[in-house]
Structures are given as structure tokens and as C-alpha cells.
mmCIF file of C-alpha atoms in Angstrom:
data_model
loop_
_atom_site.group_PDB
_atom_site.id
_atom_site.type_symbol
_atom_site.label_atom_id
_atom_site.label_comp_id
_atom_site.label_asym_id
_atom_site.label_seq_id
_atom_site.Cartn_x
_atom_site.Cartn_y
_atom_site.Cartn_z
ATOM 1 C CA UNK A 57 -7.103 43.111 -15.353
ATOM 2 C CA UNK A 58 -4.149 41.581 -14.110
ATOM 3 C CA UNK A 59 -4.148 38.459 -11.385
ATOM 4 C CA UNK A 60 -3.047 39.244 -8.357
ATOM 5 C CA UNK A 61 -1.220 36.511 -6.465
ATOM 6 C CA UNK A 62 -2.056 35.706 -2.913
ATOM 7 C CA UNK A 63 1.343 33.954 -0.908
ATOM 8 C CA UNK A 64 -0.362 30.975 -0.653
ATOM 9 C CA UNK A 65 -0.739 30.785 -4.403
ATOM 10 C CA UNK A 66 3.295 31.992 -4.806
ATOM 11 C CA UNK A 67 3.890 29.293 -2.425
ATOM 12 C CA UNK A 68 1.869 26.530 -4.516
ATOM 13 C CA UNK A 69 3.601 28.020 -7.331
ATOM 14 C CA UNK A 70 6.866 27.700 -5.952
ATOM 15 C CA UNK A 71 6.205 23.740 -5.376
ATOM 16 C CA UNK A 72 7.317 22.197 -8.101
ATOM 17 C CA UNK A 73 6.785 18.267 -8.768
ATOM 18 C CA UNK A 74 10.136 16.459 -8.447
ATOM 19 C CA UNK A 75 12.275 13.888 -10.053
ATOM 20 C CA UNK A 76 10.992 10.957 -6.920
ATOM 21 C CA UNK A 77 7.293 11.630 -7.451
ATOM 22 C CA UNK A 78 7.439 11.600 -10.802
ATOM 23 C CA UNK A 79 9.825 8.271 -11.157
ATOM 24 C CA UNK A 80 7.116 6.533 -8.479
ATOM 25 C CA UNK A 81 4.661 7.889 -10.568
ATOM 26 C CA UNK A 82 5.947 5.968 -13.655
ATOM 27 C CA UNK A 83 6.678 2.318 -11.720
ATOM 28 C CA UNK A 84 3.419 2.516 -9.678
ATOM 29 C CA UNK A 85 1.491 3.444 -13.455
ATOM 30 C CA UNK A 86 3.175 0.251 -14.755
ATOM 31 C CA UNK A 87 1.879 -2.190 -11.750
ATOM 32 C CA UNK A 88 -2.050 0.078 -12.370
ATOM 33 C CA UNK A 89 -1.513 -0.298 -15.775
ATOM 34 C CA UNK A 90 -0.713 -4.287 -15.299
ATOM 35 C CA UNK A 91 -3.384 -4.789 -13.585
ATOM 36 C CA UNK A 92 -6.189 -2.780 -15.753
ATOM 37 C CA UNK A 93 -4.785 -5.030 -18.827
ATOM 38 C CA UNK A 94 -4.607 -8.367 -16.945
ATOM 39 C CA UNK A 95 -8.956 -7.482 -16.738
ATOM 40 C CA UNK A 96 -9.156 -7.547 -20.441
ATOM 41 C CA UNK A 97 -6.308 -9.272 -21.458
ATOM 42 C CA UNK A 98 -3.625 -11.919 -21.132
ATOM 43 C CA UNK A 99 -1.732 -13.947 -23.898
ATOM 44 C CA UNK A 100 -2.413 -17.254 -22.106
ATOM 45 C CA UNK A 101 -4.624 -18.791 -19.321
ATOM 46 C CA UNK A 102 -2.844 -18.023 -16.291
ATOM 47 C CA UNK A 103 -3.273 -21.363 -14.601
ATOM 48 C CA UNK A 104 -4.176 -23.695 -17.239
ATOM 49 C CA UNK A 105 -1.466 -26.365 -17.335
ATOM 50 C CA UNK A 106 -0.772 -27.788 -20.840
ATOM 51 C CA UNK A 107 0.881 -30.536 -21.522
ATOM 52 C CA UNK A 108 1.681 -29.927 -25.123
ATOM 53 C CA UNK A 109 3.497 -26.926 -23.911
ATOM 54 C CA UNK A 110 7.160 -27.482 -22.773
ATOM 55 C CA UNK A 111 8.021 -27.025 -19.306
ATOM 56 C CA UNK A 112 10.544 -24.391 -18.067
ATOM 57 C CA UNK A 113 10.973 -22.501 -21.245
ATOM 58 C CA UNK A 114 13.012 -19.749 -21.495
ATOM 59 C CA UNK A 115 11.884 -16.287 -23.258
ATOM 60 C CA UNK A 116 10.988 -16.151 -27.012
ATOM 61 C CA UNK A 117 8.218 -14.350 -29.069
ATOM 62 C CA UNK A 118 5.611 -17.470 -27.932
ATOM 63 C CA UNK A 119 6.046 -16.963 -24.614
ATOM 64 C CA UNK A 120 7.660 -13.337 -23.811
ATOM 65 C CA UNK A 121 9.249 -14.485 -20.108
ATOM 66 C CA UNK A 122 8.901 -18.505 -20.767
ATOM 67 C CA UNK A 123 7.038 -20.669 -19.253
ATOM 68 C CA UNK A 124 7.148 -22.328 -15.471
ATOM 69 C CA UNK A 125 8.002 -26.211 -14.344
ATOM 70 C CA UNK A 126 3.992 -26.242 -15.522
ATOM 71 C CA UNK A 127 4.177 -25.037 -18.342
ATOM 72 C CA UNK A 128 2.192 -22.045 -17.857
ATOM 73 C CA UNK A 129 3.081 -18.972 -19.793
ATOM 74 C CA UNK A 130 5.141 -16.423 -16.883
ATOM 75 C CA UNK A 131 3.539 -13.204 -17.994
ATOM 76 C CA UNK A 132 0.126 -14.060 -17.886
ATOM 77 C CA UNK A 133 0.800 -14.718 -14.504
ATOM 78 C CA UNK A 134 2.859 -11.876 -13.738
ATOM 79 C CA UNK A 135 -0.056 -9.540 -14.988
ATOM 80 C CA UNK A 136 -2.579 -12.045 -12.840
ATOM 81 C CA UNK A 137 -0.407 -11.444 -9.909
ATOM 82 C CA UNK A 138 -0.004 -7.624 -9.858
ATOM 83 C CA UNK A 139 -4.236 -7.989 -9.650
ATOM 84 C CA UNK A 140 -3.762 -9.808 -7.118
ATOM 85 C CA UNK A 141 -1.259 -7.695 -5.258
ATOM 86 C CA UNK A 142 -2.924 -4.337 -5.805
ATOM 87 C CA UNK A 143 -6.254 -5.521 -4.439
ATOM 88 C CA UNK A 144 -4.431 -6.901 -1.128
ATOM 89 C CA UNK A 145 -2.575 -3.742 -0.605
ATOM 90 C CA UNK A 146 -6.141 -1.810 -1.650
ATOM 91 C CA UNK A 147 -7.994 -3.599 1.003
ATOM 92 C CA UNK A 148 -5.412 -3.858 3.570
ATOM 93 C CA UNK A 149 -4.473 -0.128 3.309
ATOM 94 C CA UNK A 150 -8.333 0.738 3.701
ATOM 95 C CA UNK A 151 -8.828 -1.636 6.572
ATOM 96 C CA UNK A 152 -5.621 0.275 8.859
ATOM 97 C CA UNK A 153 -6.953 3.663 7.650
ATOM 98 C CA UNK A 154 -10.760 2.729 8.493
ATOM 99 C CA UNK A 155 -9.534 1.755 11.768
ATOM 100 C CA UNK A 156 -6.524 3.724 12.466
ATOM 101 C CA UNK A 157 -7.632 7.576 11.566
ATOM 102 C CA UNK A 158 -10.666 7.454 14.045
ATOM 103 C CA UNK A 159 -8.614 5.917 16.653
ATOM 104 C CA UNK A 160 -6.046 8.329 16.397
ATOM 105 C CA UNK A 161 -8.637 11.134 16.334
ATOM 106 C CA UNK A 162 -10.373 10.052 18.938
ATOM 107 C CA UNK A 163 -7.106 9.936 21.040
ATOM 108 C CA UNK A 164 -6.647 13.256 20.365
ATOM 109 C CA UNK A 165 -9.573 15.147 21.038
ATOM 110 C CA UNK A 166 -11.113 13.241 23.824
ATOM 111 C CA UNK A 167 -11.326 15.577 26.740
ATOM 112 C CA UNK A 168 -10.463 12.297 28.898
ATOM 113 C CA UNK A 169 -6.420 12.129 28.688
ATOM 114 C CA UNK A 170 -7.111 8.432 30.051
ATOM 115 C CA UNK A 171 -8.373 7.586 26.569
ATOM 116 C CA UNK A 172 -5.187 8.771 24.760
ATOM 117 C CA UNK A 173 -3.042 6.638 27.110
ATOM 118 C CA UNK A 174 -5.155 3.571 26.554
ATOM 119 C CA UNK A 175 -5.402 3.823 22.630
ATOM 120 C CA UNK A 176 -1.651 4.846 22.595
ATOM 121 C CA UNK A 177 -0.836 1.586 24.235
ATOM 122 C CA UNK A 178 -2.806 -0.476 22.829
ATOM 123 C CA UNK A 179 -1.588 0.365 19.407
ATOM 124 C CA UNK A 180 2.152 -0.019 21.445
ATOM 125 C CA UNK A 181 1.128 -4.008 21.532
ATOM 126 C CA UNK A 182 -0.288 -3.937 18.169
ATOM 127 C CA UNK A 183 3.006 -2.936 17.094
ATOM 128 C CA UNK A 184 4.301 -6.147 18.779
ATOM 129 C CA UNK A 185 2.167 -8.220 16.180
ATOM 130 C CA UNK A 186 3.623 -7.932 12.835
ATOM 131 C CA UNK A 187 1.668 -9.108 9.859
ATOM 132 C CA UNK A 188 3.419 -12.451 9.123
ATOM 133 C CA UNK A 189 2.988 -13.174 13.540
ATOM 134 C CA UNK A 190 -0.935 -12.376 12.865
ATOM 135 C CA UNK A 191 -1.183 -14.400 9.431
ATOM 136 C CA UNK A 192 0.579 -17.944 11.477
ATOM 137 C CA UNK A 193 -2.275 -16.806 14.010
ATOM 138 C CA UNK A 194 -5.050 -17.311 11.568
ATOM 139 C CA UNK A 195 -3.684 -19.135 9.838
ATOM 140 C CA UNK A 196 -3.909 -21.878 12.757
ATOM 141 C CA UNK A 197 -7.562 -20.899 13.551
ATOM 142 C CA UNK A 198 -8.979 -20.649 9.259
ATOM 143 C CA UNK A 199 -7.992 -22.031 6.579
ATOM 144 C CA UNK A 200 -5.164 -20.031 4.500
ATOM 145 C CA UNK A 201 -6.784 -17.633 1.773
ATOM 146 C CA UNK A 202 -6.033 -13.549 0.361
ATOM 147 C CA UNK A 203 -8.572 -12.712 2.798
ATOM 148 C CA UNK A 204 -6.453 -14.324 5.474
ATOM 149 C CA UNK A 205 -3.699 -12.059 4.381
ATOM 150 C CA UNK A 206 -5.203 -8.611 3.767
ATOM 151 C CA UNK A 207 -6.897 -8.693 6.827
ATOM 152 C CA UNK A 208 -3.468 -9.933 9.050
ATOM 153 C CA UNK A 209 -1.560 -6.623 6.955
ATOM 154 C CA UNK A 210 -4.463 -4.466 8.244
ATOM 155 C CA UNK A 211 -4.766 -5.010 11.210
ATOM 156 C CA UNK A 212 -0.767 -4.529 11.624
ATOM 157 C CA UNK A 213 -0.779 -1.304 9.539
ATOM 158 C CA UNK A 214 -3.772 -0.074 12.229
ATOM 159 C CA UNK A 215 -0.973 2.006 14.452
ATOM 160 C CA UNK A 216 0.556 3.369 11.890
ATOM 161 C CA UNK A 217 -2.216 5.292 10.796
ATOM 162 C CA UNK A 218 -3.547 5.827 14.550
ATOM 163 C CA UNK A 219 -0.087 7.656 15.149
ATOM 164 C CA UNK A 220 -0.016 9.921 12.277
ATOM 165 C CA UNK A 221 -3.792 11.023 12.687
ATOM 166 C CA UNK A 222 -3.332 11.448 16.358
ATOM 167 C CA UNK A 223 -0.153 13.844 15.428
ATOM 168 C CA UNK A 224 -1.491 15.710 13.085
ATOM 169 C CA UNK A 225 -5.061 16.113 14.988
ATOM 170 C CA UNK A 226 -3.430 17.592 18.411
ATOM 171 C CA UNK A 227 -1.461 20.152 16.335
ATOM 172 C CA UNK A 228 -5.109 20.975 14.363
ATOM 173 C CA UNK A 229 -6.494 21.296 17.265
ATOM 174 C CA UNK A 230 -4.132 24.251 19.027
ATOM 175 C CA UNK A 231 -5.022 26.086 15.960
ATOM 176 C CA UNK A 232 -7.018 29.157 17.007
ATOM 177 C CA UNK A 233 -10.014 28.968 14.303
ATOM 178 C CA UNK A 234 -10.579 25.079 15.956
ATOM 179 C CA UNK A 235 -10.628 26.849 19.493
ATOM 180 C CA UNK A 236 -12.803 29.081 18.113
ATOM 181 C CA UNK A 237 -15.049 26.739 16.982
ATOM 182 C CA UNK A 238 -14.982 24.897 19.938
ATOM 183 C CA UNK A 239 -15.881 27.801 22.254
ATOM 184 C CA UNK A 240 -18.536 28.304 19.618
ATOM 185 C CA UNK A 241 -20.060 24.959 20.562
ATOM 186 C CA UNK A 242 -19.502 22.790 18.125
ATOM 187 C CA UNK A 243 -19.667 19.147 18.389
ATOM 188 C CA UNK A 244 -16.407 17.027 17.973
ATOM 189 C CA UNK A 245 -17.877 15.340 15.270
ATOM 190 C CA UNK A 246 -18.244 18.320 13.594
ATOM 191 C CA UNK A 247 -15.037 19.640 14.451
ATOM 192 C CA UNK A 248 -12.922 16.350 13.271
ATOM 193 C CA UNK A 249 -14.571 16.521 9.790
ATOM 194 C CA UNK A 250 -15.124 20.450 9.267
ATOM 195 C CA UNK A 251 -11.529 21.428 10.408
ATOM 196 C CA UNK A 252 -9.297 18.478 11.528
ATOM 197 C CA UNK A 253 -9.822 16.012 8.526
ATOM 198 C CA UNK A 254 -9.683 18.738 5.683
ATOM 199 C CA UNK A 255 -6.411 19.601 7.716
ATOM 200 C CA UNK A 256 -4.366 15.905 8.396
ATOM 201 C CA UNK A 257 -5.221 14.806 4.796
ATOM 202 C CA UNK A 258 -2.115 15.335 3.246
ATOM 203 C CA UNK A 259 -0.028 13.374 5.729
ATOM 204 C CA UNK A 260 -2.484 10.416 5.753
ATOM 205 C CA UNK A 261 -2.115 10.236 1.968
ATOM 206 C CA UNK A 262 1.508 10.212 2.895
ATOM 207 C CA UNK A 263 1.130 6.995 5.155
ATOM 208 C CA UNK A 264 -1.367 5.503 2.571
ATOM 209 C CA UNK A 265 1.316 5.237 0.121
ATOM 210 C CA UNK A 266 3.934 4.297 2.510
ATOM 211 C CA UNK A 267 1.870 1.585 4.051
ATOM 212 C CA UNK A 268 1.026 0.326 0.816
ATOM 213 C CA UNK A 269 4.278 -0.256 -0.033
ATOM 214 C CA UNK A 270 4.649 -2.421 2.707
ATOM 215 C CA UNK A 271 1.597 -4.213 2.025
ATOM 216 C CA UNK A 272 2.976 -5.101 -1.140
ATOM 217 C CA UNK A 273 5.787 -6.741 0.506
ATOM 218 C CA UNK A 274 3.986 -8.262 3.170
ATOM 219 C CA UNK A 275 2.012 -10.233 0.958
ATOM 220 C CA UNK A 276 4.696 -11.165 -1.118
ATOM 221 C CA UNK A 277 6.162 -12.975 2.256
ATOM 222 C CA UNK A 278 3.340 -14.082 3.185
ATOM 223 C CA UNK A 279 2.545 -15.928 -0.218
ATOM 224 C CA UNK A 280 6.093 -17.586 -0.167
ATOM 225 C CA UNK A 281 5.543 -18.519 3.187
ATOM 226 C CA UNK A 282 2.373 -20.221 2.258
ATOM 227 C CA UNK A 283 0.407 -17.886 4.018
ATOM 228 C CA UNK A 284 -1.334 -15.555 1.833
ATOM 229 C CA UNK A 285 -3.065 -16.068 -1.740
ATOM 230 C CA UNK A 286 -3.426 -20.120 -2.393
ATOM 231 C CA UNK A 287 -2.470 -22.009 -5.807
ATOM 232 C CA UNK A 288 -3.294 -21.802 -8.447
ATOM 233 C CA UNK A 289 -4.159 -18.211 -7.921
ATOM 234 C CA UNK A 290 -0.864 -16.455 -9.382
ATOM 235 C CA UNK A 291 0.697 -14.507 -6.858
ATOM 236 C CA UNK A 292 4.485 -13.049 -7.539
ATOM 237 C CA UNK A 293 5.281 -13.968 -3.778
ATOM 238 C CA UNK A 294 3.508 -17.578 -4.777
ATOM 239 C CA UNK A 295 5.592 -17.770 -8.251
ATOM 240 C CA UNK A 296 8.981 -16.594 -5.804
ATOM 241 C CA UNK A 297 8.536 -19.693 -4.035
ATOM 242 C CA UNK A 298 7.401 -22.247 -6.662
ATOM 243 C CA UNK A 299 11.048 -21.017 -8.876
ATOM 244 C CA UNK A 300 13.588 -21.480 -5.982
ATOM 245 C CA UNK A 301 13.799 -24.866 -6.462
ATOM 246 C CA UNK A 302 14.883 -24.153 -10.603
ATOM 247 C CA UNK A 303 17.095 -21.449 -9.771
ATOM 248 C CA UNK A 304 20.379 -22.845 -10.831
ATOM 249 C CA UNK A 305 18.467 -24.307 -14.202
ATOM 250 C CA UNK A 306 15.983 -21.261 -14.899
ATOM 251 C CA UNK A 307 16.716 -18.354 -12.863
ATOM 252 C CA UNK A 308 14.292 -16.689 -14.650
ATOM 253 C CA UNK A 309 11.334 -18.090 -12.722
ATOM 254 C CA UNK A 310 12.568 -15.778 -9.691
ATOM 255 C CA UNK A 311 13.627 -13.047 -11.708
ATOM 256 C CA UNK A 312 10.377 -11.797 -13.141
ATOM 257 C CA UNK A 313 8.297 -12.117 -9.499
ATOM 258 C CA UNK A 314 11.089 -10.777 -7.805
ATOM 259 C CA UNK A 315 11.578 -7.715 -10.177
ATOM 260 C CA UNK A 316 8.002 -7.220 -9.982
ATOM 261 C CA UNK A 317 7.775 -6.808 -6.845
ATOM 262 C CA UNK A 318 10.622 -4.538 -6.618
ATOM 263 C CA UNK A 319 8.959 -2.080 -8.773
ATOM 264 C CA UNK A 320 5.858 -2.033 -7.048
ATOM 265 C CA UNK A 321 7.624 -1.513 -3.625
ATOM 266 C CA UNK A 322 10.346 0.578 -4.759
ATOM 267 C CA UNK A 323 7.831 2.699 -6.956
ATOM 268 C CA UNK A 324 5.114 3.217 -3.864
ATOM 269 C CA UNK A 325 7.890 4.336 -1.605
ATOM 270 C CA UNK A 326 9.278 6.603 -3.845
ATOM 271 C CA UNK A 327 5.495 7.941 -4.522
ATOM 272 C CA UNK A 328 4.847 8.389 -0.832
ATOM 273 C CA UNK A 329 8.363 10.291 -0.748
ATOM 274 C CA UNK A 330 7.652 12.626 -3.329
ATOM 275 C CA UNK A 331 3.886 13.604 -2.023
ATOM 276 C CA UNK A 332 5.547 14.028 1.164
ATOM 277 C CA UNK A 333 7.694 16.818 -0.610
ATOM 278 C CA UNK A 334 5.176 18.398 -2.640
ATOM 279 C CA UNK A 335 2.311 18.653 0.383
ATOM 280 C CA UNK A 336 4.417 18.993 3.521
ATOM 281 C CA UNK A 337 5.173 23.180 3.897
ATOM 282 C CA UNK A 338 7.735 22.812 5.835
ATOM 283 C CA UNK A 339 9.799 20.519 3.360
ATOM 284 C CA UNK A 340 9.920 24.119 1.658
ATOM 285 C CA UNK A 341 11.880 25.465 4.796
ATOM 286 C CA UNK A 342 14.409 22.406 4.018
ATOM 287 C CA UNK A 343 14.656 23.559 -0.052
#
């Protein structure tokens, strides 16, 4: 018996997986994969300095991206750092999301239009606070640490993710099934995570990776700033910082960190673009 196809499943079909999500795929696998192998693995001790080991030397089968004014071996701390990077932007992305989706959802459904104004607004002042403003904050109150810094990027990301969940909740909620079940008697609680979640989960992935990406770079400036993840800890914003001053002698030492955390950045964004184009129906309109 032959397989009928539904239009939905024609228009799944028709979504193919492009060239962006599968290039972010690749450069956000190599930052995972960095980090899964710095657990198990790494050809020197990240922050042991050695004196027997020369300082500032350039690549060679030893030491595969040479070694820092320290002597410490580069890629060890490269695949230290990207540990260190993916857990901010892990934490920091779940802190704005934890926050941010039941604000925005509660702006939205709340039969008190009051609420939506004063949750609107206040994420309009959040806004005003970026994550390096928040970090100095805290940074004058507790002493600097990568808690410090994943919980400054968090709290900045909150509006983001309040917007997008707010969006996509008020255009759930006109849907006639929700009405339905609203006339039906269902609780909003019940509502929000029967119908609205299921519904808005696509375009909060979306923001995930987006915000992510920025995470990535906000705790790269914070680190150079001396704001974020304290030595000896590598950090690739932290390694940016302690290689300016050998950057006519060993450009190197900037090189690596900075390329690093190109990739990651460049590779998240370009993830977030491409499951923007493979879950958003009406990017199909567009094709």
C-alpha cells in the first residue's frame, strides 16, 4: 500500500537543510568537539608554568600553536578556554530563557493589559543595561569571577527572550483551537504548556542560538576587560588580553584566541540563521 502524503509532510519535505545551517553546524561541532576533548585530554597542563620550557615559542610539532610569555603550551589552553566559554554561554543562555519565556508569556496572556505594559517596560530599561554596564556593577559590589560574568550576560539577554515569547504567545493565542480551549475552561497554565509552548518553540530555539552567540562574545570582552573568568583559568578573551602586549614580537598569541572566538561566534550565528530557515514557514513564502 502506497503512502499517502499529507501537505504538511510535502511541506517538511520540501524543507531542505541549507548551506548556513550546515556550515554553523560544522564550526559550532568544532568548539563541542573542543570542549568534549579538553575533558579527557590536553597535550600539556594548561596553567602550569615551566621554566625549562622557553617562553613565547612559536609553532612546531612540541607545541602545535607555541607557547605564551609563560611558557605554557597555547592549545591546551585554547581547548581549556572553549570549556570555559561554552559553559558561560550554557548558563547564561539558560538564565535569560528561565527568566525571559515566562515573562514574556505572562505578558501575553494576562487578562490585565496593565501587566503587559509594566513587563514591556521594564524589559525597555533592562535593555539600557548591557552586559559589560552590569558586570562593572558587580563587579564593584563581589569580587570578579565566571559566575560574575554569566550571570551579568543573563540577566542582559532576559528581554530578548521576553520579546520573542511574548510575540509568538499573542499570535498562539488568536488561534481558534487556544480560544477554544479557553472557552472550554482551561487554566492558563495549562494553556501556555499544552498549546502555546509546543507552538513558540521553534523561534525560542532561534533566539537561543542567537543569544548564545552573543554570549560568546560578551564574555570574551568581559575577560579582556578583566571582568569575567580570573587567571589562571584560560579564557580566549583572558589569553586576547595577556598577547597584546607581544603583538609586534608574537602575533600569534592573539591570533589563536581571536580566531577562536570568531568561529564560535561566527558559527552560532550562522546556526541560529539556518534553524531560522528550516523552522520558520513563512521563510518558505520568501524561497
Amino acid at each position: 500500500m502506497s503512502e499517502v502524503a499529507t501537505p504538511t509532510v510535502r511541506r517538511v519535505r520540501r524543507r531542505h537543510v541549507g548551506p548556513t545551517l550546515i556550515l554553523g553546524s560544522v564550526l559550532v561541532g568544532l568548539v563541542v568537539l573542543a570542549t568534549l576533548v579538553s575533558l579527557v585530554w590536553t597535550p600539556y597542563d594548561p596553567t602550569l608554568v615551566d621554566s625549562r620550557v622557553p617562553r613565547l615559542l612559536g609553532p612546531s610539532a612540541q607545541h602545535w600553536f607555541g607557547t605564551d610569555a609563560l611558557g605554557r603550551d597555547v592549545f591546551s589552553r585554547i581547548l581549556l578556554g572553549s570549556r570555559t566559554t561554552l559553559f558561560v554561554g550554557l548558563v547564561a543562555v539558560g538564565v535569560a530563557a528561565a527568566v525571559g519565556i515566562p515573562l514574556g508569556l505572562l505578558a501575553a496572556m494576562s487578562p490585565r493589559r496593565w501587566l503587559d505594559e509594566v513587563v514591556m517596560r521594564v524589559g525597555d530599561v533592562m535593555l539600557a543595561f548591557p552586559a559589560l554596564l552590569l558586570a562593572i556593577m558587580f563587579a564593584a559590589v563581589f569580587t570578579r569571577s565566571t559566575q560574575l560574568a554569566m550571570l551579568a550576560i543573563g540577566i542582559a539577554g532576559i528581554p530578548a527572550f521576553a520579546r520573542v515569547a511574548r510575540a509568538g504567545a499573542l499570535q498562539v493565542m488568536s488561534l481558534d483551537y487556544v480560544l477554544a480551549a479557553r472557552v472550554a475552561g482551561r487554566s492558563p497554565l495549562a494553556i501556555a504548556v499544552r498549546h502555546v509552548l509546543p507552538n513558540i518553540a521553534s523561534i525560542v530555539i532561534v533566539q537561543a542560538s542567537v543569544s548564545f552567540a552573543l554570549a560568546v562574545l560578551a564574555e570574551a570582552g568581559l575577560s579582556y576587560l578583566g571582568l569575567g573568568t580570573p587567571p589562571p583559568t584560560p579564557s580566549w578573551g583572558l589569553m586576547l588580553y595577556e598577547g597584546q602586549d607581544f603583538l609586534a614580537q608574537h602575533p600569534l598569541l592573539v591570533v589563536f584566541p581571536g580566531g577562536a572566538i570568531a568561529i564560535a561566534v561566527l558559527g552560532f550565528n550562522l546556526f541560529g540563521d539556518g534553524l531560522r530557515d528550516l523552522l520558520d514557514p513563512r521563510m518558505e513564502a520568501v524561497r
